[in-house]
Short mmCIF file of C-alpha atoms in Angstrom, two decimals:
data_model
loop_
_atom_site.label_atom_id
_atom_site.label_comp_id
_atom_site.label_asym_id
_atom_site.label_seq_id
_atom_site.Cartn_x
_atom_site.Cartn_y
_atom_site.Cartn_z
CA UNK A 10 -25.30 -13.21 4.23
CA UNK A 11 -23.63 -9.79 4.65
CA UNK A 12 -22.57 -8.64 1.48
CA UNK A 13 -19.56 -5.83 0.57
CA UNK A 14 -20.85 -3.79 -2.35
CA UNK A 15 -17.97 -2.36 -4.64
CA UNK A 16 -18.78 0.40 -6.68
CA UNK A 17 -16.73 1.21 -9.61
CA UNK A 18 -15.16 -1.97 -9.29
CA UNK A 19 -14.34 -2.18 -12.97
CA UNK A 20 -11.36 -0.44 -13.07
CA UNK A 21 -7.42 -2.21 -11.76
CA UNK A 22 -8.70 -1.92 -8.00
CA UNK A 23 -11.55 -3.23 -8.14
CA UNK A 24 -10.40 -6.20 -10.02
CA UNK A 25 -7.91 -6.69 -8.08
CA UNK A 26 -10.27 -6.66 -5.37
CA UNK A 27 -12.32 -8.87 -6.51
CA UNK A 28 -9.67 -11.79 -6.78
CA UNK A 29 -8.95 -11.02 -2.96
CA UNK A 30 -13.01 -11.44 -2.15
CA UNK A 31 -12.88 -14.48 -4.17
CA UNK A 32 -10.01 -16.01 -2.99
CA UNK A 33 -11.10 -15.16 0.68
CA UNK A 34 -14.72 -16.19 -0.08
CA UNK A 35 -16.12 -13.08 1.05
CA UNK A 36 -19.39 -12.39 -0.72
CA UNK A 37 -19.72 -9.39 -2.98
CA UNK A 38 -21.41 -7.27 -5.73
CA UNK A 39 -19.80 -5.11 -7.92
CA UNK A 40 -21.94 -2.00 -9.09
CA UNK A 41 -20.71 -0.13 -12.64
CA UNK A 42 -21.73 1.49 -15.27
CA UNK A 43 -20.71 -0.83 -17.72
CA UNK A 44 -20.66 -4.41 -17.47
CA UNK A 45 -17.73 -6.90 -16.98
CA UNK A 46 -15.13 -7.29 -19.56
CA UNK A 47 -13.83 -11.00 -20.35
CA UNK A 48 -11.05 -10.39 -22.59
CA UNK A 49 -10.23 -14.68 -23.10
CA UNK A 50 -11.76 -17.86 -21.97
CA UNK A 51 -9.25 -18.44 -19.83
CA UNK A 52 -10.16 -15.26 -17.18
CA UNK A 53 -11.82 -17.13 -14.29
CA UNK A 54 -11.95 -14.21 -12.06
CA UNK A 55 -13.86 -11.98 -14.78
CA UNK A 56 -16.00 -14.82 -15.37
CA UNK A 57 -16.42 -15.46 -11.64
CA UNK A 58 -16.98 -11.70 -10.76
CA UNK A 59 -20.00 -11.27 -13.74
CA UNK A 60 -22.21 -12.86 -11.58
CA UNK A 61 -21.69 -10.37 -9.21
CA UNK A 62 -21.83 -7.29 -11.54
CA UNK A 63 -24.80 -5.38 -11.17
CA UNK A 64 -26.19 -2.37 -13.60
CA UNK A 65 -25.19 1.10 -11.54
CA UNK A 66 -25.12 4.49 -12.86
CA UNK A 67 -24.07 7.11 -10.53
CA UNK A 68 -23.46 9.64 -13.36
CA UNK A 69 -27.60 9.37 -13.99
CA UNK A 70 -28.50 8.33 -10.57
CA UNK A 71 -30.04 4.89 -11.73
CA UNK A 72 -29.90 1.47 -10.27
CA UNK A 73 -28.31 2.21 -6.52
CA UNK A 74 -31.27 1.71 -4.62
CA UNK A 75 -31.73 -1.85 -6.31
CA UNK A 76 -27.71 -2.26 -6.14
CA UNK A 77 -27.82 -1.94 -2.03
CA UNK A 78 -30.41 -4.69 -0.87
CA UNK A 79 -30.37 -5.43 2.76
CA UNK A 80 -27.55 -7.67 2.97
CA UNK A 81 -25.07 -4.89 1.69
CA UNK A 82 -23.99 -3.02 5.04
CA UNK A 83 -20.10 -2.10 3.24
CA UNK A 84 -19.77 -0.21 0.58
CA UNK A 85 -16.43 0.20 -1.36
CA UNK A 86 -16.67 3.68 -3.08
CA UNK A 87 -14.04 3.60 -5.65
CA UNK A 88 -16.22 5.09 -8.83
CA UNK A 89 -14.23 8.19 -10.14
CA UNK A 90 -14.53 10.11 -13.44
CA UNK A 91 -11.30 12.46 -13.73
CA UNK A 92 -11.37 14.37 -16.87
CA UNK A 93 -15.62 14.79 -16.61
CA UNK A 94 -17.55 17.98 -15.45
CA UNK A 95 -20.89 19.03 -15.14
CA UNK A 96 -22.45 22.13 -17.16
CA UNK A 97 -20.85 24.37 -14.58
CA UNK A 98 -17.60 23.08 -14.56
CA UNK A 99 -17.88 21.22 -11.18
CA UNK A 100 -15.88 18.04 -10.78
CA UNK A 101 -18.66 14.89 -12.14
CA UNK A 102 -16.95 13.28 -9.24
CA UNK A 103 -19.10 15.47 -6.63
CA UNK A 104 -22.69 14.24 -8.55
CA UNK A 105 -21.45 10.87 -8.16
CA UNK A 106 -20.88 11.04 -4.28
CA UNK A 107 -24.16 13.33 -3.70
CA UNK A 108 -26.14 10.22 -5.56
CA UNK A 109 -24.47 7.66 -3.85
CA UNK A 110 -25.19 9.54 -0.37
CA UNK A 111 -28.75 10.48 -1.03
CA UNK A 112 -29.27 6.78 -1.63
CA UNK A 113 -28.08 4.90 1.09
CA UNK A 114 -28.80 7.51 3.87
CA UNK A 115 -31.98 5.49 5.04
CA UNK A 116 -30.28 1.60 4.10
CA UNK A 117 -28.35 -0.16 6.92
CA UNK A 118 -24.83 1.04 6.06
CA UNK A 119 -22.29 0.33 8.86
CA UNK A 120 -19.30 1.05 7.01
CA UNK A 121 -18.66 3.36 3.78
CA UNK A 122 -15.19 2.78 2.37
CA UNK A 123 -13.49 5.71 -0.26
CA UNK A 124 -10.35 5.30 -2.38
CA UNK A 125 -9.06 9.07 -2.72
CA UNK A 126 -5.51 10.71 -3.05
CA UNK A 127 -2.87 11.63 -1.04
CA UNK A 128 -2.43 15.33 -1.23
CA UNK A 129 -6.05 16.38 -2.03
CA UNK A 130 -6.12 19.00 0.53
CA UNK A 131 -2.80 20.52 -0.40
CA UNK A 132 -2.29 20.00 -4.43
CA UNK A 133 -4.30 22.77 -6.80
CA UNK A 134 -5.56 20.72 -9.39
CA UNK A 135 -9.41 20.63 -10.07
CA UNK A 136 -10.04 17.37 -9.44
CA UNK A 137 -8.14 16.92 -6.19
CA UNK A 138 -10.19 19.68 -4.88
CA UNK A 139 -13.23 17.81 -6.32
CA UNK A 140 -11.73 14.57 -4.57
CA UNK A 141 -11.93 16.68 -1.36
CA UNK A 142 -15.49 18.03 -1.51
CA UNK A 143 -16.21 14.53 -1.95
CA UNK A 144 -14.20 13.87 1.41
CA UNK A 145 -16.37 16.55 2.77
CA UNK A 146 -19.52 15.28 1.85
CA UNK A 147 -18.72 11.77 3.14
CA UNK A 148 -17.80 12.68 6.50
CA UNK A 149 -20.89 15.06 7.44
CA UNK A 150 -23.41 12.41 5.77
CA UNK A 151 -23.61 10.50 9.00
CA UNK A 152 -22.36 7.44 7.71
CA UNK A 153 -19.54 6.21 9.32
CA UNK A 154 -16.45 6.04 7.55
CA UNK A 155 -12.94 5.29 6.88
CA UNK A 156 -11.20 7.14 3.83
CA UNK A 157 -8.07 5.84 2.55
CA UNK A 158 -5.94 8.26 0.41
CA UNK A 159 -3.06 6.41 -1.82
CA UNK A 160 -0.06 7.81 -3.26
CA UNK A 161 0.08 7.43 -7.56
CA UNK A 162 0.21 4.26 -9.47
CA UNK A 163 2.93 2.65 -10.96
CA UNK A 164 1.22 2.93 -14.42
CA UNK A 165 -0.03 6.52 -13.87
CA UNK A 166 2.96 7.34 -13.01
CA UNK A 167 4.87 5.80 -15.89
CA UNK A 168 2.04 7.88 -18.15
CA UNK A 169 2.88 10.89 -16.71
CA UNK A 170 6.26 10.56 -17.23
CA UNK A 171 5.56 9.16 -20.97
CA UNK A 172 3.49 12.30 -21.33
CA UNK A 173 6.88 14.61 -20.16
CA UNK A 174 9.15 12.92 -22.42
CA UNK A 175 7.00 13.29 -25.38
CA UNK A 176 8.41 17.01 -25.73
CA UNK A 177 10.75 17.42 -28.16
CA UNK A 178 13.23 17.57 -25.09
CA UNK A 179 12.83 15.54 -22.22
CA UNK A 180 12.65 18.16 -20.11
CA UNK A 181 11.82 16.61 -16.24
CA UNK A 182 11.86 18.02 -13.20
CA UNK A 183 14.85 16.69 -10.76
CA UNK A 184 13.16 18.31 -7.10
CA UNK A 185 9.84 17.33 -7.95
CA UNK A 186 8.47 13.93 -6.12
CA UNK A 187 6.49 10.83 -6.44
CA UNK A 188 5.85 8.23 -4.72
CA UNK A 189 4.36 5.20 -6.99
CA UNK A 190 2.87 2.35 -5.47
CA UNK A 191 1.04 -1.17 -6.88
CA UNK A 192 -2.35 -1.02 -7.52
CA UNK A 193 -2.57 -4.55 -5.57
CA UNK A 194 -1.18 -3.16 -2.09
CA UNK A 195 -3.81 -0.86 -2.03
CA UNK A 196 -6.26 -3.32 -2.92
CA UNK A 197 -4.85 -5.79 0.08
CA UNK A 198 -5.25 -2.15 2.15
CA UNK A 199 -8.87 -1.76 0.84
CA UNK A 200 -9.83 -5.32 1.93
CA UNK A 201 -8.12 -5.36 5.63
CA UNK A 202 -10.35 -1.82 6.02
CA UNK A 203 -13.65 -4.04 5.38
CA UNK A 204 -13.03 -6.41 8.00
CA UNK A 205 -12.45 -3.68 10.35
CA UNK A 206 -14.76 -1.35 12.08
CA UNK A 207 -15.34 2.11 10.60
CA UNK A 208 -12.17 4.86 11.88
CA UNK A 209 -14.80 7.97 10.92
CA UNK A 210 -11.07 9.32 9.71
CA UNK A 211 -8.92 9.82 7.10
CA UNK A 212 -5.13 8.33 6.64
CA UNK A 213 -2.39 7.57 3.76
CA UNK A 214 -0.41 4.91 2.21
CA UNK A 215 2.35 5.31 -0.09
CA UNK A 216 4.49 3.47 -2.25
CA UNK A 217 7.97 1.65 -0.94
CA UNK A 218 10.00 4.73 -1.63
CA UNK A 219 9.92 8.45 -2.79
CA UNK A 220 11.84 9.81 -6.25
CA UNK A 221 12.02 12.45 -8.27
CA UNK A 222 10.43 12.82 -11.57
CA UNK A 223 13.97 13.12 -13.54
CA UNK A 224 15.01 9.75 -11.42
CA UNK A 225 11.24 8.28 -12.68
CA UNK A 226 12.10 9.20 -16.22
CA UNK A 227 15.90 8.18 -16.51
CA UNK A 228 14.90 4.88 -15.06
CA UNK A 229 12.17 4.43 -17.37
CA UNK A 230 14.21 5.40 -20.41
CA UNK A 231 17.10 2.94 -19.46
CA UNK A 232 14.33 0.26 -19.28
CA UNK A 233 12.70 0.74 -22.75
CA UNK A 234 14.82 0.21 -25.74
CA UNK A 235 15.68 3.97 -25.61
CA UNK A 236 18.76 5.35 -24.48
CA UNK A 237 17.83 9.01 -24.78
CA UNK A 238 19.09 11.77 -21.47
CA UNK A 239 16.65 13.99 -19.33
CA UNK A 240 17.32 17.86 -19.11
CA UNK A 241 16.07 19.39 -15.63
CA UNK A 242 13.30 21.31 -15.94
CA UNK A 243 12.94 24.43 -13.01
CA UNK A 244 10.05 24.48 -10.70
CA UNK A 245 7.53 27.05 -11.82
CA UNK A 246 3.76 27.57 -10.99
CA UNK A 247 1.97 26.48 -7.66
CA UNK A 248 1.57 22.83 -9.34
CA UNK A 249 4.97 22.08 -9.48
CA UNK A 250 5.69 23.75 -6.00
CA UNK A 251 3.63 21.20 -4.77
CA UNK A 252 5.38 18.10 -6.31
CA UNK A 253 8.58 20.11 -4.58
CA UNK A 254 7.16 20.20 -1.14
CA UNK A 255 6.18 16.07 -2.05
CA UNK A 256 2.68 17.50 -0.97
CA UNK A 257 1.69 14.12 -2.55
CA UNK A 258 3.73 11.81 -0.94
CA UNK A 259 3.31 10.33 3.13
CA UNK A 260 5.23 8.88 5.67
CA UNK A 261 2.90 5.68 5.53
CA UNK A 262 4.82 2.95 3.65
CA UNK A 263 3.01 -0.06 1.96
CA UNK A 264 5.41 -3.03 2.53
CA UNK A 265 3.08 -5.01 -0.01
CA UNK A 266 4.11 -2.63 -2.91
CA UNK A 267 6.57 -3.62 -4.92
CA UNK A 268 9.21 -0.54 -6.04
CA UNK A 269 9.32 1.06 -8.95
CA UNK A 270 12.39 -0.85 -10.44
CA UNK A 271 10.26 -3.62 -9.63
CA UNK A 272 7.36 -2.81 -11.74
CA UNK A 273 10.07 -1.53 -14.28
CA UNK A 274 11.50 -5.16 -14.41
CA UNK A 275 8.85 -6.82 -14.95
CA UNK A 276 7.06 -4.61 -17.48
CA UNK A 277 10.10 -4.50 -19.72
CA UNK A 278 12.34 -7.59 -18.90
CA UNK A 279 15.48 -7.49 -20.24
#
């Protein structure tokens, strides 16, 4: 039986995943570095998705060949390291996708699947530009394709905002935009690609709606306990220029997000 190999599927999207691909029945592995977490008794789906996990390494290049037997033809990249390098300063990420290439160029691949970012190609940080040699590498491997770039997290963005307000003064930008959506719509987006041939292209999805960083911050302030006020902070540096220009935000909505006030409310119910 065809089998959809997820690798990285650890981390929120690929468990979310994995509850769709059990729910749905569709058979799976899930390749990682580390193995499974069950955090209580009562997690079926970890349980249920341990049988599934299978030792993969990307980082050291060990265990994909034995990971993709012949009755994986999908794989679901979605194996990212953000903050690593190599020795030259390179993106990690890169290594990972050269690996993950050199290893399945002679299997029976019909359809490699990667989670990257909207704004990769326009956005000057390190790792988007890593994100995008990875893009690169993908489409002139042969393999056909589809690459699906999402807009940020709720819970990303909420850290990033934490991270802002953790000056002495809240300080946040009021032009500067975002665009969170739910880790589970791109998930539902991620499992609709599977079942569909390969595009050998690239599109977006975004969250239900686009704010500003001083609207993300207010609202998460009147949520918490905290009533504390945001100061506007001007745009300076090509970083910020880009938030401006909402070089990380798309036109493509996700109508299975939920909004931010959404994840707001029900992270912090009143």
């Amino acid at each position: 039986m065809v089998k959809v190999l997820i690798v990285g599927g650890t981390g929120p999207v690929g468990q979310t995943l994995s509850k769709l691909f059990l729910s749905s029945q569709t058979p799976f592995l899930i390749g990682s570095r580390n193995p499974i977490s069950i955090n209580n008794e009562n997690d079926n789906v970890a349980s249920q998705s341990t049988s599934n996990w299978i030792h993969m390494d990307l980082t050291k290049n060990e265990g994909i060949n034995k990971s993709i037997d012949d009755d994986v033809d999908t794989i679901l990249y979605l194996a990212s390291l953000p903050q690593a390098t190599t020795n030259d300063g390179q993106p990690i990420d890169i290594t990972l996708t050269k690996n993950l290439l050199n290893s399945i160029q002679k299997k029976n691949i019909k359809h490699l699947v990667y989670l990257s970012i909207v704004g990769v190609d326009k956005m000057p940080f390190s790792y988007y530009k890593g994100k995008l040699e990875c893009e690169r590498l993908i489409k002139e491997s042969g393999i056909p394709y589809t690459i699906l770039r999402a807009t940020q997290f709720h819970s990303l963005v909420e850290d990033f905002a934490n991270y802002l307000l953790n000056y002495p003064m809240d300080i946040v930008s009021k032009v500067a935009k975002i665009q969170p959506i739910q880790v589970e719509a791109v998930a539902m987006e991620l499992a609709k690609i599977v079942k569909e041939p390969p595009l050998n292209s690239t599109y977006d999805i975004g969250g239900r709606k686009i704010y500003t960083m001083k609207e993300i911050a207010d609202s998460l302030l009147e949520a918490r306990p905290e009533k504390e006020s945001t100061v506007n902070m001007p745009i300076i540096g090509e970083i910020l220029n880009g938030f401006a220009e909402g070089y990380n935000t798309c036109d493509n909505i996700s109508l299975n997000s939920n909004t931010w006030e959404e994840y707001l409310a029900n992270k912090y119910p009143k």
